[in-house]
Amino acid sequence: MNGRVLRIELRRSVAPWAGVVVLVPALTFLYLLDGTWWSGTTAWTAQWTPLAMTTRSLLFYLWPLAIGLGALQGLRDHRSKMSELLTSTPRPARHRAATLAGATAITLASAFAFLVLVGGVQVLGHTEYTHLGWLPISLVGVLFLVAGAVLGMGAARALPSPLTPPALAMGAFVFTALMHMSLGRTETSTADGLTSTEPNRVSLLSPTLEDVREAFVTLSAPVHVGQTIWLLGMAATGFALLVAATPRARLTALTPVLAGAVIALLVLPADARRMYVVDKAASELVCDGPVCVTRTQQARLADLAGPGKEALRLLHGALGDQAPDSVRENTAVLPEGSTPRWSRGTVLFDFDDDIIATAKGEELTWALTAKGMVPGCTPVGWSGLGGDEYARTVALGWVLGDIKPLGGTSARMRGEVEAEARPVWKELKALPRAEQLSRINAMRAAALSCEGDPFDVLSGGASR
C-alpha cells in the first residue's frame, strides 16, 4: 500500500470521521453519564483489566457505527459514478481496496487506542499492579472495529444502495442486542432454585462483554483465539467483496466469514466459567500478618492491616476458640444469583461491599467485625435489606457492648435497622452469658451456612 496514496485517502475520504464518530461518543458516554464504570474496584480507571473490559463493552454501540461508516465509505465509488472507470485502469483492484480499507482501519484503531490511553493514564495513578494480561482484550476490540468496517465496505460495494449503511448498522445493533439479551443467553437454575441466565458460546461472536464484577476476572485464552478467528474471517469476506467483480465471486467471498464462524464456535468454550476466568496472578494474596488482599488491591493493605488485626482481636475476645483467625479479600467468583460461600476460620470481605467501601479506621474495624459475625447471604449480584443486616447490627453490638452504625445505607435505613435490632440486642444482653454465647453460636452457624434466618435465631424464634 503506497504511503502517499494512503495519505491522500486519509485527507479526502470520510475515514478520519470514522475515528471521530467512534471516539467522541465513547468519551461522552464515559464522562457525562454516571454509572458503575466510575465506582468501586471495577471502575474503568481503577485497574487495567476493568479498563479493557469496560472499553470493550462500549462496542455494543460502537461496532454497529463502525459497520455503518464502513458501508458509507464503500459507497463512494458508486456515488461518484466512476466504478466502471476504475475497473478499466491497470491498477489491481486489490490495491485500491487495500488503500480504502487501510485508511479506515488506521483511524478506527487510533481512536480506540486513544480511548484506552485516556483511561490508562488514570489507571497508572490508581494502582500499583501492572500487567499485560489486559492487552489481548483491547486488541480484539480493535479487530472487531476494523473487521466490522471492512465488512461494511464490502457489503456496500456488493449492494450499492443508499439504504445499505443504515440497514447494516441497524442489523449489527440488533445482533449485539440479541446476543446480550436472548440468543446469547442460557437459562440456568441456582442451587436454591432461583432462575438466572449466563452467556453461551454464541454470545462470544458479539463484540460486547458481560459487566465487570471483579477486578481480577478476565477472558480466557480460547475466547481470544476463537474471536480472532471469527474476525479474521469477517475481514477476509469484507475485503473479498471489495475486489469481487462478478456475482459468483461475491458469493464465494462469503466463505471466509462462514468458515470463521464455524471454526470459532468449535474453539470458543461452552461453559461460562471457562469464558470468564480468574486471573491467578491478579488474585494472588499479599499479606500483612493475618490480613491479606489480592495483588490488584495491594496499595490498600496498609490502611486495612491495623483495623483487620483489631477486628480479629475483638472477635477472639468475644468468641474464644470459635473466632476466625484471618482476614482475607474474597476471591471466589460465583454465578449471579448463587448463594455466597463463607468460611468459619476466615473473615472474607469485598472492597465493593457497601459496609466496607467507605469505612476507614475504627469504622473499618467495626465493618470487618460485623462481616466476621454475619457475612451475609444475599444472592450474588442481588441487593436487599433484611434479616442479615438486622442480625449483623445485633451481633456487632454484642461484641462491642453497644449498637454501632455501619456504613453503606442511608440515615433512614440505618434508623430502620437500629429500630429492629436494638430490642433484640437488649433482650440478648439480658440473658446469662452462657445463653448469650449459645444464641450467638447458633446465629453464626445459620449465617455462615446461609441456612435459616440468623436474626430469627438471635430473637429466640428458632431452635438452637
PDB file of C-alpha atoms in Angstrom, residues 129-264:
ATOM      1  CA  TYR A 129      -0.356  -3.582  39.993  1.00  0.00           C
ATOM      2  CA  THR A 130       0.666  -3.501  36.341  1.00  0.00           C
ATOM      3  CA  HIS A 131       0.474  -6.368  33.835  1.00  0.00           C
ATOM      4  CA  LEU A 132      -0.160  -7.082  30.155  1.00  0.00           C
ATOM      5  CA  GLY A 133      -2.976  -9.586  30.578  1.00  0.00           C
ATOM      6  CA  TRP A 134      -5.491  -6.893  29.616  1.00  0.00           C
ATOM      7  CA  LEU A 135      -3.862  -6.233  26.225  1.00  0.00           C
ATOM      8  CA  PRO A 136      -5.483  -9.109  24.243  1.00  0.00           C
ATOM      9  CA  ILE A 137      -8.925  -7.874  25.336  1.00  0.00           C
ATOM     10  CA  SER A 138      -8.258  -4.449  23.827  1.00  0.00           C
ATOM     11  CA  LEU A 139      -6.526  -5.797  20.705  1.00  0.00           C
ATOM     12  CA  VAL A 140      -9.532  -7.985  19.916  1.00  0.00           C
ATOM     13  CA  GLY A 141     -11.689  -4.886  20.437  1.00  0.00           C
ATOM     14  CA  VAL A 142      -9.672  -3.052  17.785  1.00  0.00           C
ATOM     15  CA  LEU A 143     -10.017  -6.048  15.469  1.00  0.00           C
ATOM     16  CA  PHE A 144     -13.809  -6.001  15.950  1.00  0.00           C
ATOM     17  CA  LEU A 145     -13.968  -2.381  14.793  1.00  0.00           C
ATOM     18  CA  VAL A 146     -11.645  -2.898  11.816  1.00  0.00           C
ATOM     19  CA  ALA A 147     -13.238  -6.165  10.658  1.00  0.00           C
ATOM     20  CA  GLY A 148     -16.724  -4.683  11.021  1.00  0.00           C
ATOM     21  CA  ALA A 149     -15.788  -1.619   8.956  1.00  0.00           C
ATOM     22  CA  VAL A 150     -14.186  -3.735   6.199  1.00  0.00           C
ATOM     23  CA  LEU A 151     -17.228  -5.984   6.097  1.00  0.00           C
ATOM     24  CA  GLY A 152     -19.441  -2.918   5.784  1.00  0.00           C
ATOM     25  CA  MET A 153     -17.332  -1.639   2.879  1.00  0.00           C
ATOM     26  CA  GLY A 154     -17.553  -4.941   1.055  1.00  0.00           C
ATOM     27  CA  ALA A 155     -21.285  -5.294   1.630  1.00  0.00           C
ATOM     28  CA  ALA A 156     -21.913  -1.768   0.343  1.00  0.00           C
ATOM     29  CA  ARG A 157     -19.778  -2.450  -2.741  1.00  0.00           C
ATOM     30  CA  ALA A 158     -21.814  -5.601  -3.412  1.00  0.00           C
ATOM     31  CA  LEU A 159     -25.160  -3.885  -2.652  1.00  0.00           C
ATOM     32  CA  PRO A 160     -24.659  -0.247  -3.719  1.00  0.00           C
ATOM     33  CA  SER A 161     -27.762   1.385  -2.278  1.00  0.00           C
ATOM     34  CA  PRO A 162     -28.215   4.433  -0.005  1.00  0.00           C
ATOM     35  CA  LEU A 163     -30.144   2.129   2.325  1.00  0.00           C
ATOM     36  CA  THR A 164     -27.216  -0.243   2.806  1.00  0.00           C
ATOM     37  CA  PRO A 165     -25.284   1.714   5.514  1.00  0.00           C
ATOM     38  CA  PRO A 166     -28.266   2.305   7.846  1.00  0.00           C
ATOM     39  CA  ALA A 167     -29.557  -1.228   7.257  1.00  0.00           C
ATOM     40  CA  LEU A 168     -26.177  -2.747   8.130  1.00  0.00           C
ATOM     41  CA  ALA A 169     -25.764  -0.547  11.214  1.00  0.00           C
ATOM     42  CA  MET A 170     -29.228  -1.429  12.480  1.00  0.00           C
ATOM     43  CA  GLY A 171     -28.693  -5.125  11.733  1.00  0.00           C
ATOM     44  CA  ALA A 172     -25.429  -5.109  13.675  1.00  0.00           C
ATOM     45  CA  PHE A 173     -27.108  -3.369  16.611  1.00  0.00           C
ATOM     46  CA  VAL A 174     -29.945  -5.911  16.658  1.00  0.00           C
ATOM     47  CA  PHE A 175     -27.366  -8.705  16.501  1.00  0.00           C
ATOM     48  CA  THR A 176     -25.444  -7.411  19.537  1.00  0.00           C
ATOM     49  CA  ALA A 177     -28.680  -6.822  21.454  1.00  0.00           C
ATOM     50  CA  LEU A 178     -29.934 -10.359  20.795  1.00  0.00           C
ATOM     51  CA  MET A 179     -26.567 -11.836  21.784  1.00  0.00           C
ATOM     52  CA  HIS A 180     -26.671  -9.900  25.051  1.00  0.00           C
ATOM     53  CA  MET A 181     -30.330 -10.469  25.922  1.00  0.00           C
ATOM     54  CA  SER A 182     -31.713 -13.709  24.484  1.00  0.00           C
ATOM     55  CA  LEU A 183     -29.923 -15.706  21.763  1.00  0.00           C
ATOM     56  CA  GLY A 184     -26.608 -15.411  23.555  1.00  0.00           C
ATOM     57  CA  ARG A 185     -28.006 -16.363  26.988  1.00  0.00           C
ATOM     58  CA  THR A 186     -28.756 -19.749  28.505  1.00  0.00           C
ATOM     59  CA  GLU A 187     -31.252 -20.081  31.322  1.00  0.00           C
ATOM     60  CA  THR A 188     -29.903 -21.787  34.432  1.00  0.00           C
ATOM     61  CA  SER A 189     -31.075 -22.536  37.956  1.00  0.00           C
ATOM     62  CA  THR A 190     -29.051 -21.946  41.105  1.00  0.00           C
ATOM     63  CA  ALA A 191     -28.773 -24.405  43.979  1.00  0.00           C
ATOM     64  CA  ASP A 192     -31.619 -22.505  45.664  1.00  0.00           C
ATOM     65  CA  GLY A 193     -33.872 -22.996  42.657  1.00  0.00           C
ATOM     66  CA  LEU A 194     -33.583 -19.371  41.545  1.00  0.00           C
ATOM     67  CA  THR A 195     -33.723 -18.800  37.779  1.00  0.00           C
ATOM     68  CA  SER A 196     -30.858 -16.917  36.189  1.00  0.00           C
ATOM     69  CA  THR A 197     -29.094 -16.716  32.820  1.00  0.00           C
ATOM     70  CA  GLU A 198     -25.478 -16.974  31.762  1.00  0.00           C
ATOM     71  CA  PRO A 199     -23.687 -16.344  28.453  1.00  0.00           C
ATOM     72  CA  ASN A 200     -23.218 -19.184  25.984  1.00  0.00           C
ATOM     73  CA  ARG A 201     -20.579 -19.608  23.273  1.00  0.00           C
ATOM     74  CA  VAL A 202     -22.754 -17.931  20.625  1.00  0.00           C
ATOM     75  CA  SER A 203     -22.698 -14.705  22.659  1.00  0.00           C
ATOM     76  CA  LEU A 204     -18.928 -14.539  22.153  1.00  0.00           C
ATOM     77  CA  LEU A 205     -19.466 -13.763  18.470  1.00  0.00           C
ATOM     78  CA  SER A 206     -20.682 -10.381  19.708  1.00  0.00           C
ATOM     79  CA  PRO A 207     -18.163  -7.607  20.432  1.00  0.00           C
ATOM     80  CA  THR A 208     -19.596  -6.693  23.822  1.00  0.00           C
ATOM     81  CA  LEU A 209     -18.795  -8.325  27.172  1.00  0.00           C
ATOM     82  CA  GLU A 210     -20.530  -9.067  30.449  1.00  0.00           C
ATOM     83  CA  ASP A 211     -20.499  -6.430  33.185  1.00  0.00           C
ATOM     84  CA  VAL A 212     -17.267  -6.400  35.175  1.00  0.00           C
ATOM     85  CA  ARG A 213     -17.957  -7.739  38.694  1.00  0.00           C
ATOM     86  CA  GLU A 214     -14.397  -8.389  39.923  1.00  0.00           C
ATOM     87  CA  ALA A 215     -11.138  -6.662  39.060  1.00  0.00           C
ATOM     88  CA  PHE A 216      -9.297  -9.993  38.782  1.00  0.00           C
ATOM     89  CA  VAL A 217     -11.749 -11.652  36.346  1.00  0.00           C
ATOM     90  CA  THR A 218     -10.616 -11.753  32.734  1.00  0.00           C
ATOM     91  CA  LEU A 219     -11.317 -13.573  29.466  1.00  0.00           C
ATOM     92  CA  SER A 220      -9.740 -16.961  28.853  1.00  0.00           C
ATOM     93  CA  ALA A 221      -7.268 -17.647  26.036  1.00  0.00           C
ATOM     94  CA  PRO A 222      -9.756 -19.784  23.997  1.00  0.00           C
ATOM     95  CA  VAL A 223     -12.087 -16.768  23.899  1.00  0.00           C
ATOM     96  CA  HIS A 224      -9.364 -14.573  22.402  1.00  0.00           C
ATOM     97  CA  VAL A 225      -8.410 -17.251  19.867  1.00  0.00           C
ATOM     98  CA  GLY A 226     -11.987 -18.015  18.839  1.00  0.00           C
ATOM     99  CA  GLN A 227     -12.944 -14.368  18.444  1.00  0.00           C
ATOM    100  CA  THR A 228      -9.788 -13.653  16.433  1.00  0.00           C
ATOM    101  CA  ILE A 229     -10.606 -16.488  14.001  1.00  0.00           C
ATOM    102  CA  TRP A 230     -14.156 -15.178  13.611  1.00  0.00           C
ATOM    103  CA  LEU A 231     -12.961 -11.626  12.977  1.00  0.00           C
ATOM    104  CA  LEU A 232     -10.255 -12.611  10.501  1.00  0.00           C
ATOM    105  CA  GLY A 233     -12.920 -14.464   8.521  1.00  0.00           C
ATOM    106  CA  MET A 234     -15.155 -11.399   8.689  1.00  0.00           C
ATOM    107  CA  ALA A 235     -12.361  -9.105   7.471  1.00  0.00           C
ATOM    108  CA  ALA A 236     -11.420 -11.539   4.682  1.00  0.00           C
ATOM    109  CA  THR A 237     -15.010 -11.621   3.454  1.00  0.00           C
ATOM    110  CA  GLY A 238     -15.233  -7.839   3.505  1.00  0.00           C
ATOM    111  CA  PHE A 239     -12.011  -7.482   1.533  1.00  0.00           C
ATOM    112  CA  ALA A 240     -13.056 -10.177  -0.947  1.00  0.00           C
ATOM    113  CA  LEU A 241     -16.367  -8.382  -1.542  1.00  0.00           C
ATOM    114  CA  LEU A 242     -14.454  -5.163  -2.192  1.00  0.00           C
ATOM    115  CA  VAL A 243     -12.482  -6.711  -5.053  1.00  0.00           C
ATOM    116  CA  ALA A 244     -15.185  -9.079  -6.382  1.00  0.00           C
ATOM    117  CA  ALA A 245     -16.426  -8.160  -9.838  1.00  0.00           C
ATOM    118  CA  THR A 246     -18.970 -10.892 -10.560  1.00  0.00           C
ATOM    119  CA  PRO A 247     -21.966 -12.336  -8.698  1.00  0.00           C
ATOM    120  CA  ARG A 248     -20.179 -15.674  -8.427  1.00  0.00           C
ATOM    121  CA  ALA A 249     -17.115 -14.050  -6.884  1.00  0.00           C
ATOM    122  CA  ARG A 250     -19.302 -12.216  -4.390  1.00  0.00           C
ATOM    123  CA  LEU A 251     -20.999 -15.459  -3.399  1.00  0.00           C
ATOM    124  CA  THR A 252     -17.616 -17.159  -2.980  1.00  0.00           C
ATOM    125  CA  ALA A 253     -16.459 -14.233  -0.845  1.00  0.00           C
ATOM    126  CA  LEU A 254     -18.905 -15.300   1.877  1.00  0.00           C
ATOM    127  CA  THR A 255     -16.891 -18.456   2.524  1.00  0.00           C
ATOM    128  CA  PRO A 256     -14.331 -16.933   4.958  1.00  0.00           C
ATOM    129  CA  VAL A 257     -16.900 -15.410   7.315  1.00  0.00           C
ATOM    130  CA  LEU A 258     -18.976 -18.593   7.397  1.00  0.00           C
ATOM    131  CA  ALA A 259     -15.931 -20.791   7.895  1.00  0.00           C
ATOM    132  CA  GLY A 260     -14.624 -18.387  10.548  1.00  0.00           C
ATOM    133  CA  ALA A 261     -17.906 -18.570  12.458  1.00  0.00           C
ATOM    134  CA  VAL A 262     -17.961 -22.385  12.382  1.00  0.00           C
ATOM    135  CA  ILE A 263     -14.317 -22.748  13.472  1.00  0.00           C
ATOM    136  CA  ALA A 264     -14.752 -20.066  16.139  1.00  0.00           C
TER     137      ALA A 264
END
